[in-house]
């Protein structure tokens, strides 16, 4: 591949992968079975990302393993209703076209573990998108490093990665112990989002082992936890004793080593994080945003229950983001139409902080996602209130 015998696009991708391996002192390359790409998000990669994809496309590069695509910068079928600027939408469309021409699968979601190309425990893969990396490493137990824009597509083109970091068993050992046994845990995604945000702040770039999480915890709680831990910290992997597959007990999670430090969490610490995630009062919001990461089928069915006999207030907005797989599934049984009738706007393929929404003139928004609460002020200039789903609905629904 390096000699260009498999085409110029593959040669360029392999040069980049070899350089990455050299930077990390890797001794060899290992095969991977699949890739999840984040570089398809125009709002994140901009003109440079567009040129890079165009170059690979022009050089004839093709992905070598099943490759899914992250959220894109527009709802592909519905971007006008979403208020996206036409010029911006065109750039996004071009970027989408290049990734599809290289053979990637149009999943268009930041929660690829809910639908699409899902690995098994222990599988060597290369995923980008911070929440997805944490979830797939921790909850599924597949193995990926924190790949990012540009390297992700190169991994897909050569079907190999340097053998470094979290691909190697010893590097997956827990480093710090987080004790939740004194918390009164609540089974909601916003509670686990706050918990994840707090653990990310403490862990920074270390691997936390969390004890005291009960068995009723759901995949959607761990999704919210994964997105939050990767927003406040540079975390790519956590272990939860008795919950995640590499942590049947403390000894296994730490691979027989001693924790570098132990942190006991309190209710007060969680309250402090919750307070920090909001920049204004609840009453002032223009609308509520849910579905970061993209909403799952159970989350949308829960919303249907909560919306029984209610509708969105005339002067407020309720926006939900999901994948096209979930959207079309729930179109078939009438759920999407039912929510639309109640004034809920449902967008697929994309995300509030990664598109262009100038026409709406929003000033303040509300969300039950810690990741949205973290990024909305810096990425959109809007103020944000972080609250539970119940409180979001209380505010925008009558
Ligand atoms: Fe997905 Fe956007 Fe959140 S890409 S994880 S909905 S910030």
Coordinates of C-alpha atoms and ligand atoms in Angstrom, one line a residue:
X1 CA 0.0 0.0 0.0
X2 CA 2.8 2.4 0.9
X3 CA 4.4 1.8 -2.5
X4 CA 1.2 2.8 -4.2
X5 CA 0.5 -0.6 -5.7
X6 CA -3.2 -0.3 -4.5
X7 CA -3.7 3.2 -5.8
X8 CA -2.7 6.7 -4.9
X9 CA -5.6 7.2 -2.4
X10 CA -4.5 4.1 -0.4
X11 CA -0.9 5.2 -0.6
X12 CA -1.7 8.6 1.0
X13 CA -3.9 7.0 3.7
X14 CA -1.2 4.5 4.5
X15 CA 1.4 7.2 4.8
X16 CA -0.8 8.9 7.4
X17 CA -1.4 5.7 9.3
X18 CA 2.3 4.9 9.4
X19 CA 3.1 8.4 10.6
X20 CA 0.5 8.0 13.3
X21 CA 2.0 4.7 14.4
X22 CA 5.5 6.3 14.5
X23 CA 4.2 9.2 16.7
X24 CA 2.9 6.7 19.2
X25 CA 5.8 4.3 19.0
X26 CA 3.7 1.4 17.7
X27 CA 5.7 -1.7 16.6
X28 CA 3.2 -2.9 14.0
X29 CA -0.2 -2.5 12.4
X30 CA -3.2 -4.7 13.3
X31 CA -6.3 -5.4 11.2
X32 CA -9.6 -3.8 12.1
X33 CA -13.0 -5.1 11.3
X34 CA -14.9 -1.7 11.0
X35 CA -14.7 2.1 11.3
X36 CA -17.0 4.9 12.4
X37 CA -16.2 8.2 10.7
X38 CA -16.6 11.7 12.2
X39 CA -14.8 13.6 9.4
X40 CA -18.1 13.7 7.5
X41 CA -19.4 16.6 9.7
X42 CA -18.9 19.7 7.7
X43 CA -19.5 22.1 10.6
X44 CA -16.6 20.4 12.4
X45 CA -14.1 19.9 9.6
X46 CA -14.9 23.0 7.5
X47 CA -13.2 23.7 4.1
X48 CA -10.0 21.7 5.0
X49 CA -12.1 18.6 5.7
X50 CA -13.9 19.1 2.5
X51 CA -10.7 19.4 0.5
X52 CA -9.2 16.3 2.2
X53 CA -12.2 14.2 1.4
X54 CA -12.3 15.5 -2.2
X55 CA -8.6 14.7 -2.6
X56 CA -9.1 11.1 -1.4
X57 CA -12.1 10.7 -3.7
X58 CA -10.2 12.1 -6.7
X59 CA -7.3 9.6 -5.9
X60 CA -9.8 6.8 -6.1
X61 CA -9.7 5.8 -2.5
X62 CA -12.2 3.2 -1.2
X63 CA -12.9 1.9 2.3
X64 CA -11.7 -1.6 2.9
X65 CA -13.9 -2.5 5.9
X66 CA -17.6 -1.7 6.8
X67 CA -17.6 2.0 7.6
X68 CA -20.5 3.9 9.2
X69 CA -20.9 7.7 9.1
X70 CA -21.5 10.1 12.0
X71 CA -24.1 12.8 12.0
X72 CA -23.9 15.2 9.1
X73 CA -24.5 19.0 9.2
X74 CA -28.0 18.9 7.8
X75 CA -31.2 16.8 7.9
X76 CA -30.6 15.5 4.4
X77 CA -34.3 15.4 3.4
X78 CA -35.6 18.2 5.6
X79 CA -32.8 20.8 5.9
X80 CA -35.0 23.7 4.6
X81 CA -37.6 23.2 7.4
X82 CA -34.7 23.1 9.8
X83 CA -33.6 26.6 8.6
X84 CA -30.2 25.6 7.3
X85 CA -28.5 28.2 5.0
X86 CA -28.5 26.8 1.4
X87 CA -24.8 27.5 0.7
X88 CA -23.9 25.7 3.9
X89 CA -26.2 22.8 3.0
X90 CA -24.5 22.5 -0.4
X91 CA -21.1 22.2 1.2
X92 CA -22.4 19.6 3.6
X93 CA -23.9 17.7 0.6
X94 CA -20.6 17.7 -1.2
X95 CA -18.8 16.3 1.8
X96 CA -21.5 13.6 2.2
X97 CA -21.1 12.7 -1.5
X98 CA -17.3 12.2 -1.2
X99 CA -17.7 9.8 1.8
X100 CA -20.4 7.8 0.1
X101 CA -18.3 7.6 -3.1
X102 CA -15.5 6.0 -1.0
X103 CA -18.0 3.3 0.1
X104 CA -19.0 4.4 3.6
X105 CA -22.6 3.5 4.7
X106 CA -25.0 6.4 5.2
X107 CA -26.0 5.8 8.8
X108 CA -25.6 9.5 9.6
X109 CA -25.7 9.1 13.4
X110 CA -23.5 9.9 16.4
X111 CA -25.0 6.8 18.2
X112 CA -23.8 4.1 15.8
X113 CA -24.1 1.5 18.6
X114 CA -27.9 1.8 18.5
X115 CA -28.2 0.8 14.8
X116 CA -25.8 0.1 12.0
X117 CA -22.5 -1.8 12.1
X118 CA -22.1 -2.9 15.7
X119 CA -19.0 -4.8 16.9
X120 CA -18.8 -7.6 19.5
X121 CA -16.8 -7.7 22.8
X122 CA -13.0 -7.6 22.1
X123 CA -13.2 -6.7 18.4
X124 CA -10.5 -4.4 17.1
X125 CA -12.1 -1.4 15.5
X126 CA -11.4 2.3 14.7
X127 CA -14.2 4.7 15.8
X128 CA -14.3 8.5 15.9
X129 CA -16.9 10.7 17.7
X130 CA -16.2 11.0 21.4
X131 CA -19.5 9.6 22.9
X132 CA -19.4 6.6 20.6
X133 CA -15.7 5.9 21.4
X134 CA -16.5 5.8 25.1
X135 CA -19.6 3.7 24.7
X136 CA -18.1 1.1 22.4
X137 CA -14.9 0.7 24.4
X138 CA -16.7 0.6 27.8
X139 CA -20.2 -0.8 27.4
X140 CA -19.6 -3.2 24.5
X141 CA -15.9 -3.8 25.2
X142 CA -14.7 -3.5 21.6
X143 CA -11.3 -1.8 21.3
X144 CA -10.6 1.5 19.7
X145 CA -8.3 4.4 20.3
X146 CA -9.7 8.0 20.2
X147 CA -9.5 8.4 16.4
X148 CA -10.5 11.8 15.0
X149 CA -11.3 13.5 11.7
X150 CA -8.8 12.7 8.9
X151 CA -7.3 9.6 10.6
X152 CA -10.7 7.9 10.7
X153 CA -11.1 7.7 7.0
X154 CA -7.4 6.6 6.6
X155 CA -8.0 3.7 8.9
X156 CA -11.1 2.7 6.8
X157 CA -9.1 2.9 3.5
X158 CA -6.2 0.7 4.7
X159 CA -8.2 -1.5 7.1
X160 CA -5.5 -1.4 9.7
X161 CA -4.4 0.7 12.7
X162 CA -1.2 1.1 14.7
X163 CA -1.1 -1.3 17.6
X164 CA -1.1 1.3 20.4
X165 CA -3.2 2.7 23.3
X166 CA -6.5 1.1 24.0
X167 CA -6.0 -1.6 21.3
X168 CA -3.6 -3.3 23.8
X169 CA -5.0 -5.2 26.9
X170 CA -2.6 -3.7 29.5
X171 CA -3.5 -0.2 28.5
X172 CA -7.1 -0.8 29.3
X173 CA -6.6 -1.3 33.1
X174 CA -8.5 1.1 35.4
X175 CA -6.4 3.8 36.9
X176 CA -8.6 5.6 39.5
X177 CA -11.5 4.4 41.6
X178 CA -14.8 6.4 41.8
X179 CA -17.0 5.3 44.7
X180 CA -20.7 5.9 44.1
X181 CA -22.0 3.7 46.9
X182 CA -23.2 6.7 49.0
X183 CA -25.2 8.3 46.2
X184 CA -29.0 7.9 45.9
X185 CA -28.9 7.0 42.2
X186 CA -32.0 8.0 40.1
X187 CA -32.8 6.0 36.9
X188 CA -33.0 8.9 34.4
X189 CA -30.6 9.9 31.6
X190 CA -30.1 13.4 33.0
X191 CA -29.0 12.0 36.3
X192 CA -26.4 9.8 34.5
X193 CA -25.4 12.7 32.4
X194 CA -24.5 14.8 35.5
X195 CA -22.7 11.8 37.0
X196 CA -20.7 11.2 33.8
X197 CA -19.8 14.9 33.6
X198 CA -18.5 14.8 37.2
X199 CA -16.5 11.6 36.7
X200 CA -15.0 13.2 33.5
X201 CA -13.9 16.3 35.4
X202 CA -12.2 14.1 38.0
X203 CA -10.7 11.5 35.7
X204 CA -9.3 14.0 33.1
X205 CA -7.4 11.5 30.8
X206 CA -7.3 8.6 33.2
X207 CA -9.4 5.4 33.1
X208 CA -12.0 5.5 35.9
X209 CA -13.4 2.4 37.6
X210 CA -16.9 3.2 39.0
X211 CA -18.3 1.2 41.8
X212 CA -21.8 1.3 43.3
X213 CA -23.9 1.4 40.1
X214 CA -27.0 -0.9 40.4
X215 CA -28.2 -3.4 37.8
X216 CA -31.2 -1.4 36.8
X217 CA -29.0 0.9 34.8
X218 CA -30.1 1.0 31.1
X219 CA -28.1 1.4 27.9
X220 CA -29.6 4.9 27.4
X221 CA -28.3 5.9 30.9
X222 CA -24.8 4.7 29.9
X223 CA -25.1 6.6 26.6
X224 CA -25.8 9.8 28.5
X225 CA -22.9 9.0 30.9
X226 CA -20.5 8.3 28.0
X227 CA -21.4 11.5 26.2
X228 CA -20.9 13.5 29.3
X229 CA -17.7 11.9 30.5
X230 CA -16.1 12.6 27.1
X231 CA -17.3 16.3 27.2
X232 CA -15.8 17.2 30.6
X233 CA -12.7 14.9 30.4
X234 CA -10.5 13.3 27.8
X235 CA -11.9 9.9 28.7
X236 CA -12.1 7.1 26.1
X237 CA -12.9 4.2 28.4
X238 CA -14.5 3.6 31.8
X239 CA -15.3 0.4 33.7
X240 CA -18.4 0.0 35.9
X241 CA -18.1 -2.9 38.4
X242 CA -20.7 -5.6 37.6
X243 CA -22.0 -3.6 34.6
X244 CA -19.4 -3.3 31.9
X245 CA -17.8 -6.4 30.4
X246 CA -14.2 -5.8 31.5
X247 CA -15.2 -5.2 35.1
X248 CA -16.8 -8.3 36.7
X249 CA -15.0 -7.2 39.9
X250 CA -12.6 -4.5 41.0
X251 CA -9.5 -6.7 40.7
X252 CA -10.2 -7.5 37.1
X253 CA -11.0 -3.9 36.2
X254 CA -7.6 -2.8 37.6
X255 CA -5.9 -5.8 36.1
X256 CA -4.5 -6.6 39.6
X257 CA -3.0 -3.2 40.1
X258 CA -3.8 -0.7 42.8
X259 CA -5.8 2.5 42.0
X260 CA -3.7 5.6 41.7
X261 CA -6.4 7.5 43.7
X262 CA -9.9 7.0 45.1
X263 CA -12.7 9.6 45.0
X264 CA -15.9 9.3 47.0
X265 CA -18.8 11.1 45.2
X266 CA -21.5 13.0 47.2
X267 CA -24.9 14.4 46.3
X268 CA -23.4 17.9 46.8
X269 CA -20.8 17.4 44.1
X270 CA -23.6 16.3 41.7
X271 CA -25.7 19.4 42.6
X272 CA -22.7 21.6 41.9
X273 CA -22.1 20.1 38.5
X274 CA -25.8 20.4 37.6
X275 CA -25.8 24.1 38.6
X276 CA -22.6 24.7 36.5
X277 CA -24.2 23.2 33.4
X278 CA -26.8 26.0 33.2
X279 CA -26.0 29.5 32.2
X280 CA -29.5 31.1 32.7
X281 CA -32.9 30.6 34.5
X282 CA -35.4 28.0 33.2
X283 CA -38.2 30.5 32.5
X284 CA -36.4 32.4 29.8
X285 CA -36.0 29.7 27.1
X286 CA -37.2 29.7 23.5
X287 CA -37.3 25.9 23.2
X288 CA -36.0 22.5 24.5
X289 CA -33.6 20.2 22.6
X290 CA -33.5 16.5 23.2
X291 CA -31.6 13.7 21.4
X292 CA -27.9 14.3 22.1
X293 CA -26.6 11.7 21.5
X294 CA -29.3 10.7 18.9
X295 CA -32.4 9.5 20.6
X296 CA -33.1 5.7 20.7
X297 CA -36.4 4.0 20.1
X298 CA -37.1 3.6 23.9
X299 CA -36.3 7.3 24.5
X300 CA -38.8 8.3 21.8
X301 CA -41.5 5.9 23.1
X302 CA -41.0 7.4 26.5
X303 CA -41.6 10.9 25.1
X304 CA -44.8 9.7 23.4
X305 CA -46.0 8.6 26.9
X306 CA -45.1 11.9 28.5
X307 CA -46.8 13.9 25.6
X308 CA -50.2 12.1 26.1
X309 CA -52.9 14.8 26.2
X310 CA -50.4 17.6 25.7
X311 CA -48.9 19.7 22.9
X312 CA -46.0 22.1 22.5
X313 CA -46.9 25.7 23.5
X314 CA -47.4 28.1 20.6
X315 CA -44.5 30.3 21.5
X316 CA -42.1 27.5 22.3
X317 CA -40.2 24.8 20.4
X318 CA -39.5 21.2 21.2
X319 CA -36.9 19.6 18.9
X320 CA -35.7 16.1 18.9
X321 CA -32.7 14.7 17.1
X322 CA -32.3 11.0 16.0
X323 CA -30.8 8.7 13.4
X324 CA -32.6 7.9 10.2
X325 CA -32.7 4.2 11.2
X326 CA -34.8 5.1 14.3
X327 CA -36.8 7.8 12.4
X328 CA -37.9 5.6 9.6
X329 CA -38.7 2.7 12.0
X330 CA -40.9 4.9 14.0
X331 CA -42.5 6.4 10.9
X332 CA -43.8 3.0 10.0
X333 CA -45.8 2.6 13.2
X334 CA -47.1 6.2 13.2
X335 CA -45.0 7.5 16.2
X336 CA -43.2 10.2 14.3
X337 CA -46.6 11.5 12.9
X338 CA -48.1 11.4 16.4
X339 CA -45.3 13.6 17.8
X340 CA -45.4 15.9 14.8
X341 CA -49.1 16.5 15.4
X342 CA -48.3 17.6 18.9
X343 CA -45.9 20.2 17.7
X344 CA -42.6 18.2 18.3
X345 CA -40.1 18.9 15.4
X346 CA -38.1 15.7 14.7
X347 CA -34.8 16.0 12.8
X348 CA -32.7 13.1 11.7
X349 CA -29.1 12.8 10.4
X350 CA -27.9 16.0 12.2
X351 CA -27.4 17.9 15.4
X352 CA -28.2 21.3 16.9
X353 CA -24.6 22.3 17.4
X354 CA -23.3 21.1 14.1
X355 CA -25.6 22.9 11.6
X356 CA -26.6 26.4 10.7
X357 CA -29.7 27.8 12.3
X358 CA -29.5 31.6 12.1
X359 CA -33.1 32.0 10.9
X360 CA -34.5 31.0 14.3
X361 CA -33.1 33.8 16.3
X362 CA -32.9 31.7 19.4
X363 CA -31.3 33.2 22.5
X364 CA -31.8 30.6 25.2
X365 CA -32.5 26.9 25.0
X366 CA -33.0 24.1 27.4
X367 CA -31.8 20.5 27.2
X368 CA -31.5 17.2 29.2
X369 CA -28.1 16.5 27.6
X370 CA -24.9 17.4 29.5
X371 CA -23.0 17.3 26.1
X372 CA -25.4 19.8 24.6
X373 CA -25.2 22.0 27.7
X374 CA -21.4 21.8 27.5
X375 CA -21.1 22.7 23.8
X376 CA -24.1 25.0 23.1
X377 CA -22.6 28.2 24.6
X378 CA -19.3 27.9 22.8
X379 CA -20.5 26.5 19.5
X380 CA -23.7 28.6 19.0
X381 CA -23.3 31.6 21.3
X382 CA -26.7 30.7 22.9
X383 CA -27.3 30.4 26.6
X384 CA -28.5 27.1 28.0
X385 CA -30.5 25.5 30.8
X386 CA -29.7 22.0 31.8
X387 CA -32.7 20.1 33.3
X388 CA -34.4 16.7 33.4
X389 CA -36.7 15.7 30.6
X390 CA -39.7 16.3 32.9
X391 CA -38.6 19.8 33.5
X392 CA -37.9 20.5 29.9
X393 CA -41.4 19.4 29.0
X394 CA -43.0 21.4 31.9
X395 CA -41.4 24.5 30.3
X396 CA -42.3 24.0 26.6
X397 CA -45.5 21.9 26.7
X398 CA -49.1 22.5 27.8
Ligands
LIG1 FE1 -24.5 13.8 18.5 FE2 -24.4 16.4 18.2 FE3 -24.6 15.4 20.5 S1 -23.3 14.9 17.0 S2 -23.5 13.5 20.4 S3 -26.2 15.3 18.9 S4 -23.3 17.2 20.0

